């Protein structure tokens, strides 16, 4: 979660999901003969309309989305006086399960949810909740646990790390003269003192973005050769754009919605294509998330 928060593409995807996800409101709907009827509200919805003082439904949904994206789960309970909702930090919640045992063989064949434990700073249980006391939002099921959710970032950590490494490479490229690496050779017989003095002077004059592209003057038989790769050799834009698109795909956010570089060219920006992209985002990502939240 900490690595993801430092990545601008991940955060842009979370923000795009959050801004749309938090725009709805809760209502009841009548059903008659299997057909949906009119929407209506009643006082039971007050706790969702003002989940805590000075908060709105949008604040609640926004926090739920951030939790689900970063941790895979969002847990909420009613305060003892039932006047507000209280968030349980996802990293401190333990889901308690029990075996379902066959009455004849005595062997377990499944799991049943029995409750939630909130752990303190030292790992001790500080509160216990029954299943019907917890609103557990987990839109993406965890394959390894029947009652737990998974973050869409789980399969993306290598891509997120690679994207951050490419950004660090650009920073290092600029910091270290914004040129390919240089190899400086000297003729035999040069003293260690002269070598150190030349190295210190060159580092001081040609390291850092303010020193980039300065003319390099050499004397005393020194020879400079370019080694390594530059941005063009690495196809930096193409490589990083591909990684960004993979992150957006895992988030369920079309690249055109986030505004990634690969979506800012060609037919993607045509009015009809962008409308289809918005429908894909709303129908394929937002609608299932709203259903899970409700």
C-alpha atoms as a PDB file:
ATOM      1  CA  UNK A   1       0.000   0.000   0.000  1.00  0.00           C
ATOM      2  CA  UNK A   2       2.815   2.412   0.828  1.00  0.00           C
ATOM      3  CA  UNK A   3       4.575   1.722  -2.480  1.00  0.00           C
ATOM      4  CA  UNK A   4       1.320   2.191  -4.384  1.00  0.00           C
ATOM      5  CA  UNK A   5       0.640   5.569  -2.789  1.00  0.00           C
ATOM      6  CA  UNK A   6       4.000   6.841  -4.069  1.00  0.00           C
ATOM      7  CA  UNK A   7       3.184   5.917  -7.675  1.00  0.00           C
ATOM      8  CA  UNK A   8       1.397   8.696  -9.606  1.00  0.00           C
ATOM      9  CA  UNK A   9      -0.286   6.328 -12.089  1.00  0.00           C
ATOM     10  CA  UNK A  10      -1.732   4.153  -9.325  1.00  0.00           C
ATOM     11  CA  UNK A  11      -2.927   7.223  -7.465  1.00  0.00           C
ATOM     12  CA  UNK A  12      -4.466   8.654 -10.647  1.00  0.00           C
ATOM     13  CA  UNK A  13      -6.417   5.410 -11.160  1.00  0.00           C
ATOM     14  CA  UNK A  14      -7.617   5.390  -7.545  1.00  0.00           C
ATOM     15  CA  UNK A  15      -8.630   9.034  -7.860  1.00  0.00           C
ATOM     16  CA  UNK A  16     -10.567   8.383 -11.082  1.00  0.00           C
ATOM     17  CA  UNK A  17     -12.429   5.518  -9.421  1.00  0.00           C
ATOM     18  CA  UNK A  18     -13.041   7.507  -6.238  1.00  0.00           C
ATOM     19  CA  UNK A  19     -14.390  10.638  -7.916  1.00  0.00           C
ATOM     20  CA  UNK A  20     -17.048   8.707  -9.826  1.00  0.00           C
ATOM     21  CA  UNK A  21     -17.768   6.107  -7.125  1.00  0.00           C
ATOM     22  CA  UNK A  22     -18.523   8.781  -4.513  1.00  0.00           C
ATOM     23  CA  UNK A  23     -21.088  10.591  -6.685  1.00  0.00           C
ATOM     24  CA  UNK A  24     -24.077   8.324  -5.957  1.00  0.00           C
ATOM     25  CA  UNK A  25     -26.546   8.214  -3.088  1.00  0.00           C
ATOM     26  CA  UNK A  26     -28.357   5.352  -1.405  1.00  0.00           C
ATOM     27  CA  UNK A  27     -32.077   4.801  -1.972  1.00  0.00           C
ATOM     28  CA  UNK A  28     -34.597   2.024  -1.601  1.00  0.00           C
ATOM     29  CA  UNK A  29     -36.483   0.731  -4.625  1.00  0.00           C
ATOM     30  CA  UNK A  30     -39.804  -1.014  -4.797  1.00  0.00           C
ATOM     31  CA  UNK A  31     -40.081  -4.245  -6.771  1.00  0.00           C
ATOM     32  CA  UNK A  32     -43.342  -5.582  -8.118  1.00  0.00           C
ATOM     33  CA  UNK A  33     -43.681  -8.859 -10.027  1.00  0.00           C
ATOM     34  CA  UNK A  34     -39.933  -8.946 -10.506  1.00  0.00           C
ATOM     35  CA  UNK A  35     -39.817  -5.449 -12.000  1.00  0.00           C
ATOM     36  CA  UNK A  36     -38.115  -2.402 -10.434  1.00  0.00           C
ATOM     37  CA  UNK A  37     -40.335   0.474  -9.350  1.00  0.00           C
ATOM     38  CA  UNK A  38     -39.813   3.966  -7.966  1.00  0.00           C
ATOM     39  CA  UNK A  39     -36.939   4.995  -5.732  1.00  0.00           C
ATOM     40  CA  UNK A  40     -37.725   6.241  -2.247  1.00  0.00           C
ATOM     41  CA  UNK A  41     -36.018   7.089   1.021  1.00  0.00           C
ATOM     42  CA  UNK A  42     -36.841   6.918   4.709  1.00  0.00           C
ATOM     43  CA  UNK A  43     -35.132   7.700   8.051  1.00  0.00           C
ATOM     44  CA  UNK A  44     -33.248   4.383   7.922  1.00  0.00           C
ATOM     45  CA  UNK A  45     -30.905   5.939   5.341  1.00  0.00           C
ATOM     46  CA  UNK A  46     -29.839   8.779   7.649  1.00  0.00           C
ATOM     47  CA  UNK A  47     -26.766   6.895   8.874  1.00  0.00           C
ATOM     48  CA  UNK A  48     -25.548   6.644   5.251  1.00  0.00           C
ATOM     49  CA  UNK A  49     -26.400  10.253   4.415  1.00  0.00           C
ATOM     50  CA  UNK A  50     -24.507  11.573   7.470  1.00  0.00           C
ATOM     51  CA  UNK A  51     -22.187   8.699   8.426  1.00  0.00           C
ATOM     52  CA  UNK A  52     -20.322  10.832  10.962  1.00  0.00           C
ATOM     53  CA  UNK A  53     -20.457  14.541  11.878  1.00  0.00           C
ATOM     54  CA  UNK A  54     -19.735  16.861   8.931  1.00  0.00           C
ATOM     55  CA  UNK A  55     -19.546  13.903   6.535  1.00  0.00           C
ATOM     56  CA  UNK A  56     -21.703  12.935   3.572  1.00  0.00           C
ATOM     57  CA  UNK A  57     -22.392   9.781   1.593  1.00  0.00           C
ATOM     58  CA  UNK A  58     -19.591  10.850  -0.753  1.00  0.00           C
ATOM     59  CA  UNK A  59     -17.090  10.947   2.118  1.00  0.00           C
ATOM     60  CA  UNK A  60     -18.097   7.443   3.157  1.00  0.00           C
ATOM     61  CA  UNK A  61     -17.885   6.029  -0.373  1.00  0.00           C
ATOM     62  CA  UNK A  62     -14.568   7.760  -1.023  1.00  0.00           C
ATOM     63  CA  UNK A  63     -12.995   6.187   2.043  1.00  0.00           C
ATOM     64  CA  UNK A  64     -14.443   2.796   1.101  1.00  0.00           C
ATOM     65  CA  UNK A  65     -12.884   3.033  -2.368  1.00  0.00           C
ATOM     66  CA  UNK A  66      -9.430   3.977  -1.059  1.00  0.00           C
ATOM     67  CA  UNK A  67      -9.524   1.094   1.421  1.00  0.00           C
ATOM     68  CA  UNK A  68     -10.662  -1.378  -1.237  1.00  0.00           C
ATOM     69  CA  UNK A  69      -7.993  -0.294  -3.718  1.00  0.00           C
ATOM     70  CA  UNK A  70      -5.086  -0.265  -1.287  1.00  0.00           C
ATOM     71  CA  UNK A  71      -6.077  -3.061   1.099  1.00  0.00           C
ATOM     72  CA  UNK A  72      -8.830  -4.999  -0.665  1.00  0.00           C
ATOM     73  CA  UNK A  73     -11.213  -4.542   2.268  1.00  0.00           C
ATOM     74  CA  UNK A  74     -13.152  -1.786   4.017  1.00  0.00           C
ATOM     75  CA  UNK A  75     -14.746  -2.466   7.413  1.00  0.00           C
ATOM     76  CA  UNK A  76     -17.412  -0.322   9.107  1.00  0.00           C
ATOM     77  CA  UNK A  77     -19.397  -0.712  12.330  1.00  0.00           C
ATOM     78  CA  UNK A  78     -21.954   1.355  14.185  1.00  0.00           C
ATOM     79  CA  UNK A  79     -20.781   3.319  17.206  1.00  0.00           C
ATOM     80  CA  UNK A  80     -22.200   2.039  20.523  1.00  0.00           C
ATOM     81  CA  UNK A  81     -24.810   4.837  20.518  1.00  0.00           C
ATOM     82  CA  UNK A  82     -25.602   4.040  16.839  1.00  0.00           C
ATOM     83  CA  UNK A  83     -25.200   7.711  15.925  1.00  0.00           C
ATOM     84  CA  UNK A  84     -22.318   7.297  13.489  1.00  0.00           C
ATOM     85  CA  UNK A  85     -20.296   4.818  11.462  1.00  0.00           C
ATOM     86  CA  UNK A  86     -16.805   3.908  12.635  1.00  0.00           C
ATOM     87  CA  UNK A  87     -14.088   2.714  10.278  1.00  0.00           C
ATOM     88  CA  UNK A  88     -11.930  -0.241  11.300  1.00  0.00           C
ATOM     89  CA  UNK A  89      -8.440   0.015   9.866  1.00  0.00           C
ATOM     90  CA  UNK A  90      -8.085  -2.830   7.322  1.00  0.00           C
ATOM     91  CA  UNK A  91      -4.571  -3.803   8.434  1.00  0.00           C
ATOM     92  CA  UNK A  92      -5.755  -4.341  12.017  1.00  0.00           C
ATOM     93  CA  UNK A  93      -8.764  -6.558  11.303  1.00  0.00           C
ATOM     94  CA  UNK A  94      -8.616 -10.349  11.582  1.00  0.00           C
ATOM     95  CA  UNK A  95     -11.430 -12.401  10.054  1.00  0.00           C
ATOM     96  CA  UNK A  96     -12.379 -15.354  12.256  1.00  0.00           C
ATOM     97  CA  UNK A  97     -13.649 -18.536  10.631  1.00  0.00           C
ATOM     98  CA  UNK A  98     -14.528 -22.038  11.797  1.00  0.00           C
ATOM     99  CA  UNK A  99     -14.541 -25.405  10.066  1.00  0.00           C
ATOM    100  CA  UNK A 100     -17.749 -26.941   8.790  1.00  0.00           C
ATOM    101  CA  UNK A 101     -17.485 -30.599   9.808  1.00  0.00           C
ATOM    102  CA  UNK A 102     -19.227 -33.569   8.221  1.00  0.00           C
ATOM    103  CA  UNK A 103     -21.438 -35.275  10.799  1.00  0.00           C
ATOM    104  CA  UNK A 104     -20.596 -38.759   9.571  1.00  0.00           C
ATOM    105  CA  UNK A 105     -16.868 -38.634   8.817  1.00  0.00           C
ATOM    106  CA  UNK A 106     -15.988 -35.876  11.271  1.00  0.00           C
ATOM    107  CA  UNK A 107     -13.817 -34.261   8.604  1.00  0.00           C
ATOM    108  CA  UNK A 108     -13.953 -30.531   7.746  1.00  0.00           C
ATOM    109  CA  UNK A 109     -15.118 -29.669   4.241  1.00  0.00           C
ATOM    110  CA  UNK A 110     -15.490 -25.882   4.338  1.00  0.00           C
ATOM    111  CA  UNK A 111     -15.350 -22.690   6.353  1.00  0.00           C
ATOM    112  CA  UNK A 112     -17.976 -20.501   7.985  1.00  0.00           C
ATOM    113  CA  UNK A 113     -17.590 -16.871   9.036  1.00  0.00           C
ATOM    114  CA  UNK A 114     -17.917 -16.391  12.793  1.00  0.00           C
ATOM    115  CA  UNK A 115     -16.716 -12.819  13.382  1.00  0.00           C
ATOM    116  CA  UNK A 116     -14.128 -10.068  13.164  1.00  0.00           C
ATOM    117  CA  UNK A 117     -11.364  -9.122  15.606  1.00  0.00           C
ATOM    118  CA  UNK A 118      -9.877  -5.622  15.756  1.00  0.00           C
ATOM    119  CA  UNK A 119      -6.242  -5.841  16.848  1.00  0.00           C
ATOM    120  CA  UNK A 120      -4.340  -3.247  18.834  1.00  0.00           C
ATOM    121  CA  UNK A 121      -0.876  -1.864  18.161  1.00  0.00           C
ATOM    122  CA  UNK A 122       0.755  -4.898  19.806  1.00  0.00           C
ATOM    123  CA  UNK A 123      -1.462  -7.441  18.060  1.00  0.00           C
ATOM    124  CA  UNK A 124      -3.859  -8.025  20.921  1.00  0.00           C
ATOM    125  CA  UNK A 125      -7.618  -8.182  20.239  1.00  0.00           C
ATOM    126  CA  UNK A 126      -9.265  -4.964  21.429  1.00  0.00           C
ATOM    127  CA  UNK A 127     -12.775  -5.489  20.021  1.00  0.00           C
ATOM    128  CA  UNK A 128     -14.863  -8.359  18.672  1.00  0.00           C
ATOM    129  CA  UNK A 129     -17.755  -8.105  16.222  1.00  0.00           C
ATOM    130  CA  UNK A 130     -20.280 -10.621  14.947  1.00  0.00           C
ATOM    131  CA  UNK A 131     -20.735 -10.906  11.168  1.00  0.00           C
ATOM    132  CA  UNK A 132     -23.997  -8.941  11.160  1.00  0.00           C
ATOM    133  CA  UNK A 133     -22.349  -6.090  13.073  1.00  0.00           C
ATOM    134  CA  UNK A 134     -19.809  -5.326  10.352  1.00  0.00           C
ATOM    135  CA  UNK A 135     -20.369  -3.759   6.938  1.00  0.00           C
ATOM    136  CA  UNK A 136     -17.551  -5.466   5.040  1.00  0.00           C
ATOM    137  CA  UNK A 137     -16.897  -4.008   1.577  1.00  0.00           C
ATOM    138  CA  UNK A 138     -14.688  -6.340  -0.462  1.00  0.00           C
ATOM    139  CA  UNK A 139     -15.533  -5.940  -4.170  1.00  0.00           C
ATOM    140  CA  UNK A 140     -12.724  -8.198  -5.450  1.00  0.00           C
ATOM    141  CA  UNK A 141     -12.683 -11.659  -3.793  1.00  0.00           C
ATOM    142  CA  UNK A 142      -9.374 -13.020  -2.538  1.00  0.00           C
ATOM    143  CA  UNK A 143      -8.736 -16.460  -4.107  1.00  0.00           C
ATOM    144  CA  UNK A 144      -6.875 -17.518  -0.963  1.00  0.00           C
ATOM    145  CA  UNK A 145      -9.629 -16.615   1.525  1.00  0.00           C
ATOM    146  CA  UNK A 146     -13.373 -17.069   1.117  1.00  0.00           C
ATOM    147  CA  UNK A 147     -14.390 -14.091   3.265  1.00  0.00           C
ATOM    148  CA  UNK A 148     -11.617 -11.625   2.433  1.00  0.00           C
ATOM    149  CA  UNK A 149     -11.168  -9.167  -0.401  1.00  0.00           C
ATOM    150  CA  UNK A 150      -8.087  -8.596  -2.535  1.00  0.00           C
ATOM    151  CA  UNK A 151      -6.626  -5.352  -3.839  1.00  0.00           C
ATOM    152  CA  UNK A 152      -6.430  -4.956  -7.604  1.00  0.00           C
ATOM    153  CA  UNK A 153      -2.811  -3.954  -6.930  1.00  0.00           C
ATOM    154  CA  UNK A 154      -1.808  -7.449  -5.793  1.00  0.00           C
ATOM    155  CA  UNK A 155      -0.828  -8.679  -9.249  1.00  0.00           C
ATOM    156  CA  UNK A 156       0.646  -5.316 -10.201  1.00  0.00           C
ATOM    157  CA  UNK A 157       3.486  -4.853  -7.733  1.00  0.00           C
ATOM    158  CA  UNK A 158       6.195  -5.775 -10.293  1.00  0.00           C
ATOM    159  CA  UNK A 159       4.705  -3.259 -12.765  1.00  0.00           C
ATOM    160  CA  UNK A 160       4.394  -0.566 -10.087  1.00  0.00           C
ATOM    161  CA  UNK A 161       7.990  -1.123  -8.982  1.00  0.00           C
ATOM    162  CA  UNK A 162       9.198  -1.061 -12.601  1.00  0.00           C
ATOM    163  CA  UNK A 163       7.353   2.217 -13.235  1.00  0.00           C
ATOM    164  CA  UNK A 164       8.938   3.728 -10.126  1.00  0.00           C
ATOM    165  CA  UNK A 165      12.359   2.444 -11.177  1.00  0.00           C
ATOM    166  CA  UNK A 166      11.976   4.145 -14.567  1.00  0.00           C
ATOM    167  CA  UNK A 167      11.055   7.385 -12.807  1.00  0.00           C
ATOM    168  CA  UNK A 168      14.113   7.032 -10.551  1.00  0.00           C
ATOM    169  CA  UNK A 169      16.196   6.443 -13.685  1.00  0.00           C
ATOM    170  CA  UNK A 170      14.980   9.732 -15.161  1.00  0.00           C
ATOM    171  CA  UNK A 171      15.826  11.533 -11.924  1.00  0.00           C
ATOM    172  CA  UNK A 172      19.307  10.001 -11.901  1.00  0.00           C
ATOM    173  CA  UNK A 173      19.752  10.841 -15.578  1.00  0.00           C
ATOM    174  CA  UNK A 174      18.999  14.511 -14.904  1.00  0.00           C
ATOM    175  CA  UNK A 175      20.939  14.621 -11.648  1.00  0.00           C
ATOM    176  CA  UNK A 176      24.044  13.169 -13.237  1.00  0.00           C
ATOM    177  CA  UNK A 177      24.515  15.648 -16.083  1.00  0.00           C
ATOM    178  CA  UNK A 178      21.512  14.586 -18.203  1.00  0.00           C
ATOM    179  CA  UNK A 179      23.854  12.819 -20.615  1.00  0.00           C
ATOM    180  CA  UNK A 180      24.777   9.180 -21.141  1.00  0.00           C
ATOM    181  CA  UNK A 181      27.448   7.838 -18.802  1.00  0.00           C
ATOM    182  CA  UNK A 182      30.982   8.952 -19.575  1.00  0.00           C
ATOM    183  CA  UNK A 183      34.191   6.944 -19.233  1.00  0.00           C
ATOM    184  CA  UNK A 184      37.346   9.010 -18.744  1.00  0.00           C
ATOM    185  CA  UNK A 185      40.739   7.393 -19.387  1.00  0.00           C
ATOM    186  CA  UNK A 186      44.201   8.747 -18.630  1.00  0.00           C
ATOM    187  CA  UNK A 187      47.627   7.930 -19.981  1.00  0.00           C
ATOM    188  CA  UNK A 188      49.892   5.697 -17.951  1.00  0.00           C
ATOM    189  CA  UNK A 189      51.979   7.405 -15.334  1.00  0.00           C
ATOM    190  CA  UNK A 190      49.401   9.884 -14.033  1.00  0.00           C
ATOM    191  CA  UNK A 191      49.614  10.202 -10.258  1.00  0.00           C
ATOM    192  CA  UNK A 192      46.806   9.309  -7.884  1.00  0.00           C
ATOM    193  CA  UNK A 193      46.752  12.894  -6.630  1.00  0.00           C
ATOM    194  CA  UNK A 194      46.280  14.275 -10.136  1.00  0.00           C
ATOM    195  CA  UNK A 195      43.540  11.701 -10.854  1.00  0.00           C
ATOM    196  CA  UNK A 196      41.648  12.597  -7.667  1.00  0.00           C
ATOM    197  CA  UNK A 197      41.927  16.311  -8.369  1.00  0.00           C
ATOM    198  CA  UNK A 198      40.573  15.864 -11.913  1.00  0.00           C
ATOM    199  CA  UNK A 199      37.710  13.652 -10.678  1.00  0.00           C
ATOM    200  CA  UNK A 200      36.670  16.145  -8.000  1.00  0.00           C
ATOM    201  CA  UNK A 201      36.732  19.042 -10.448  1.00  0.00           C
ATOM    202  CA  UNK A 202      34.742  17.156 -13.093  1.00  0.00           C
ATOM    203  CA  UNK A 203      32.112  16.013 -10.581  1.00  0.00           C
ATOM    204  CA  UNK A 204      31.722  19.548  -9.308  1.00  0.00           C
ATOM    205  CA  UNK A 205      31.388  21.012 -12.803  1.00  0.00           C
ATOM    206  CA  UNK A 206      29.239  18.400 -14.560  1.00  0.00           C
ATOM    207  CA  UNK A 207      26.938  16.721 -11.999  1.00  0.00           C
ATOM    208  CA  UNK A 208      23.366  17.875 -11.428  1.00  0.00           C
ATOM    209  CA  UNK A 209      20.660  19.373 -13.651  1.00  0.00           C
ATOM    210  CA  UNK A 210      22.104  22.883 -13.458  1.00  0.00           C
ATOM    211  CA  UNK A 211      25.384  21.614 -14.886  1.00  0.00           C
ATOM    212  CA  UNK A 212      23.871  19.667 -17.768  1.00  0.00           C
ATOM    213  CA  UNK A 213      25.077  20.165 -21.362  1.00  0.00           C
ATOM    214  CA  UNK A 214      28.089  22.275 -20.376  1.00  0.00           C
ATOM    215  CA  UNK A 215      31.121  22.042 -22.631  1.00  0.00           C
ATOM    216  CA  UNK A 216      33.714  19.625 -21.246  1.00  0.00           C
ATOM    217  CA  UNK A 217      37.346  20.757 -21.465  1.00  0.00           C
ATOM    218  CA  UNK A 218      40.082  18.189 -20.967  1.00  0.00           C
ATOM    219  CA  UNK A 219      43.841  18.374 -20.739  1.00  0.00           C
ATOM    220  CA  UNK A 220      46.803  16.282 -19.785  1.00  0.00           C
ATOM    221  CA  UNK A 221      45.997  13.455 -22.191  1.00  0.00           C
ATOM    222  CA  UNK A 222      42.573  12.608 -20.729  1.00  0.00           C
ATOM    223  CA  UNK A 223      40.151  10.929 -23.112  1.00  0.00           C
ATOM    224  CA  UNK A 224      36.343  10.714 -22.756  1.00  0.00           C
ATOM    225  CA  UNK A 225      34.063   8.112 -24.297  1.00  0.00           C
ATOM    226  CA  UNK A 226      30.266   7.744 -24.068  1.00  0.00           C
ATOM    227  CA  UNK A 227      29.014   4.496 -22.563  1.00  0.00           C
ATOM    228  CA  UNK A 228      25.566   3.223 -21.602  1.00  0.00           C
ATOM    229  CA  UNK A 229      22.168   4.124 -22.989  1.00  0.00           C
ATOM    230  CA  UNK A 230      20.184   7.307 -23.319  1.00  0.00           C
ATOM    231  CA  UNK A 231      16.411   7.825 -23.330  1.00  0.00           C
ATOM    232  CA  UNK A 232      16.156   7.176 -27.064  1.00  0.00           C
ATOM    233  CA  UNK A 233      18.119   3.915 -26.834  1.00  0.00           C
ATOM    234  CA  UNK A 234      15.794   2.674 -24.089  1.00  0.00           C
ATOM    235  CA  UNK A 235      12.607   3.793 -25.880  1.00  0.00           C
ATOM    236  CA  UNK A 236      11.722   5.271 -22.505  1.00  0.00           C
ATOM    237  CA  UNK A 237       8.367   6.754 -23.513  1.00  0.00           C
ATOM    238  CA  UNK A 238       7.107   3.520 -25.072  1.00  0.00           C
ATOM    239  CA  UNK A 239       8.326   1.320 -22.224  1.00  0.00           C
ATOM    240  CA  UNK A 240       6.864   3.480 -19.471  1.00  0.00           C
ATOM    241  CA  UNK A 241       3.587   4.062 -21.346  1.00  0.00           C
ATOM    242  CA  UNK A 242       3.070   0.313 -21.681  1.00  0.00           C
ATOM    243  CA  UNK A 243       3.534  -0.114 -17.935  1.00  0.00           C
ATOM    244  CA  UNK A 244       1.102   2.705 -17.206  1.00  0.00           C
ATOM    245  CA  UNK A 245      -1.548   1.088 -19.421  1.00  0.00           C
ATOM    246  CA  UNK A 246      -1.156  -2.246 -17.597  1.00  0.00           C
ATOM    247  CA  UNK A 247      -1.752  -0.500 -14.270  1.00  0.00           C
ATOM    248  CA  UNK A 248      -4.860   1.259 -15.585  1.00  0.00           C
ATOM    249  CA  UNK A 249      -6.206  -2.010 -17.028  1.00  0.00           C
ATOM    250  CA  UNK A 250      -5.884  -3.761 -13.677  1.00  0.00           C
ATOM    251  CA  UNK A 251      -7.689  -0.859 -12.001  1.00  0.00           C
ATOM    252  CA  UNK A 252     -10.579  -1.187 -14.432  1.00  0.00           C
ATOM    253  CA  UNK A 253     -10.037   2.402 -15.538  1.00  0.00           C
ATOM    254  CA  UNK A 254      -9.642   2.961 -19.304  1.00  0.00           C
ATOM    255  CA  UNK A 255      -6.471   4.857 -20.187  1.00  0.00           C
ATOM    256  CA  UNK A 256      -8.555   7.588 -21.796  1.00  0.00           C
ATOM    257  CA  UNK A 257     -10.329   8.252 -18.494  1.00  0.00           C
ATOM    258  CA  UNK A 258      -7.063   8.622 -16.578  1.00  0.00           C
ATOM    259  CA  UNK A 259      -5.435  10.648 -19.358  1.00  0.00           C
ATOM    260  CA  UNK A 260      -2.396   8.428 -19.925  1.00  0.00           C
ATOM    261  CA  UNK A 261      -0.057   9.314 -22.776  1.00  0.00           C
ATOM    262  CA  UNK A 262      -1.070   6.298 -24.896  1.00  0.00           C
ATOM    263  CA  UNK A 263      -4.683   7.498 -24.855  1.00  0.00           C
ATOM    264  CA  UNK A 264      -3.846  11.026 -25.997  1.00  0.00           C
ATOM    265  CA  UNK A 265      -3.346  10.155 -29.641  1.00  0.00           C
ATOM    266  CA  UNK A 266      -5.118   8.580 -32.575  1.00  0.00           C
ATOM    267  CA  UNK A 267      -8.795   7.727 -32.636  1.00  0.00           C
ATOM    268  CA  UNK A 268      -9.102   7.386 -28.861  1.00  0.00           C
ATOM    269  CA  UNK A 269     -10.061  11.047 -28.552  1.00  0.00           C
ATOM    270  CA  UNK A 270     -12.892  10.860 -31.094  1.00  0.00           C
ATOM    271  CA  UNK A 271     -16.235  11.762 -29.534  1.00  0.00           C
ATOM    272  CA  UNK A 272     -17.826   8.382 -30.218  1.00  0.00           C
ATOM    273  CA  UNK A 273     -14.862   6.428 -28.919  1.00  0.00           C
ATOM    274  CA  UNK A 274     -14.652   8.479 -25.744  1.00  0.00           C
ATOM    275  CA  UNK A 275     -18.369   7.986 -25.118  1.00  0.00           C
ATOM    276  CA  UNK A 276     -17.894   4.224 -25.446  1.00  0.00           C
ATOM    277  CA  UNK A 277     -14.947   4.431 -23.069  1.00  0.00           C
ATOM    278  CA  UNK A 278     -17.085   6.209 -20.466  1.00  0.00           C
ATOM    279  CA  UNK A 279     -19.799   3.569 -20.804  1.00  0.00           C
ATOM    280  CA  UNK A 280     -17.206   0.820 -20.363  1.00  0.00           C
ATOM    281  CA  UNK A 281     -15.968   2.516 -17.198  1.00  0.00           C
ATOM    282  CA  UNK A 282     -19.433   3.047 -15.740  1.00  0.00           C
ATOM    283  CA  UNK A 283     -20.914  -0.336 -16.727  1.00  0.00           C
ATOM    284  CA  UNK A 284     -17.845  -2.538 -16.260  1.00  0.00           C
ATOM    285  CA  UNK A 285     -16.227  -0.953 -13.213  1.00  0.00           C
ATOM    286  CA  UNK A 286     -18.469   1.489 -11.374  1.00  0.00           C
ATOM    287  CA  UNK A 287     -21.770  -0.409 -11.513  1.00  0.00           C
ATOM    288  CA  UNK A 288     -20.343  -3.617  -9.942  1.00  0.00           C
ATOM    289  CA  UNK A 289     -18.593  -1.527  -7.272  1.00  0.00           C
ATOM    290  CA  UNK A 290     -21.849   0.267  -6.415  1.00  0.00           C
ATOM    291  CA  UNK A 291     -23.657  -3.067  -6.223  1.00  0.00           C
ATOM    292  CA  UNK A 292     -21.014  -4.434  -3.853  1.00  0.00           C
ATOM    293  CA  UNK A 293     -21.226  -1.282  -1.715  1.00  0.00           C
ATOM    294  CA  UNK A 294     -25.014  -1.471  -1.485  1.00  0.00           C
END
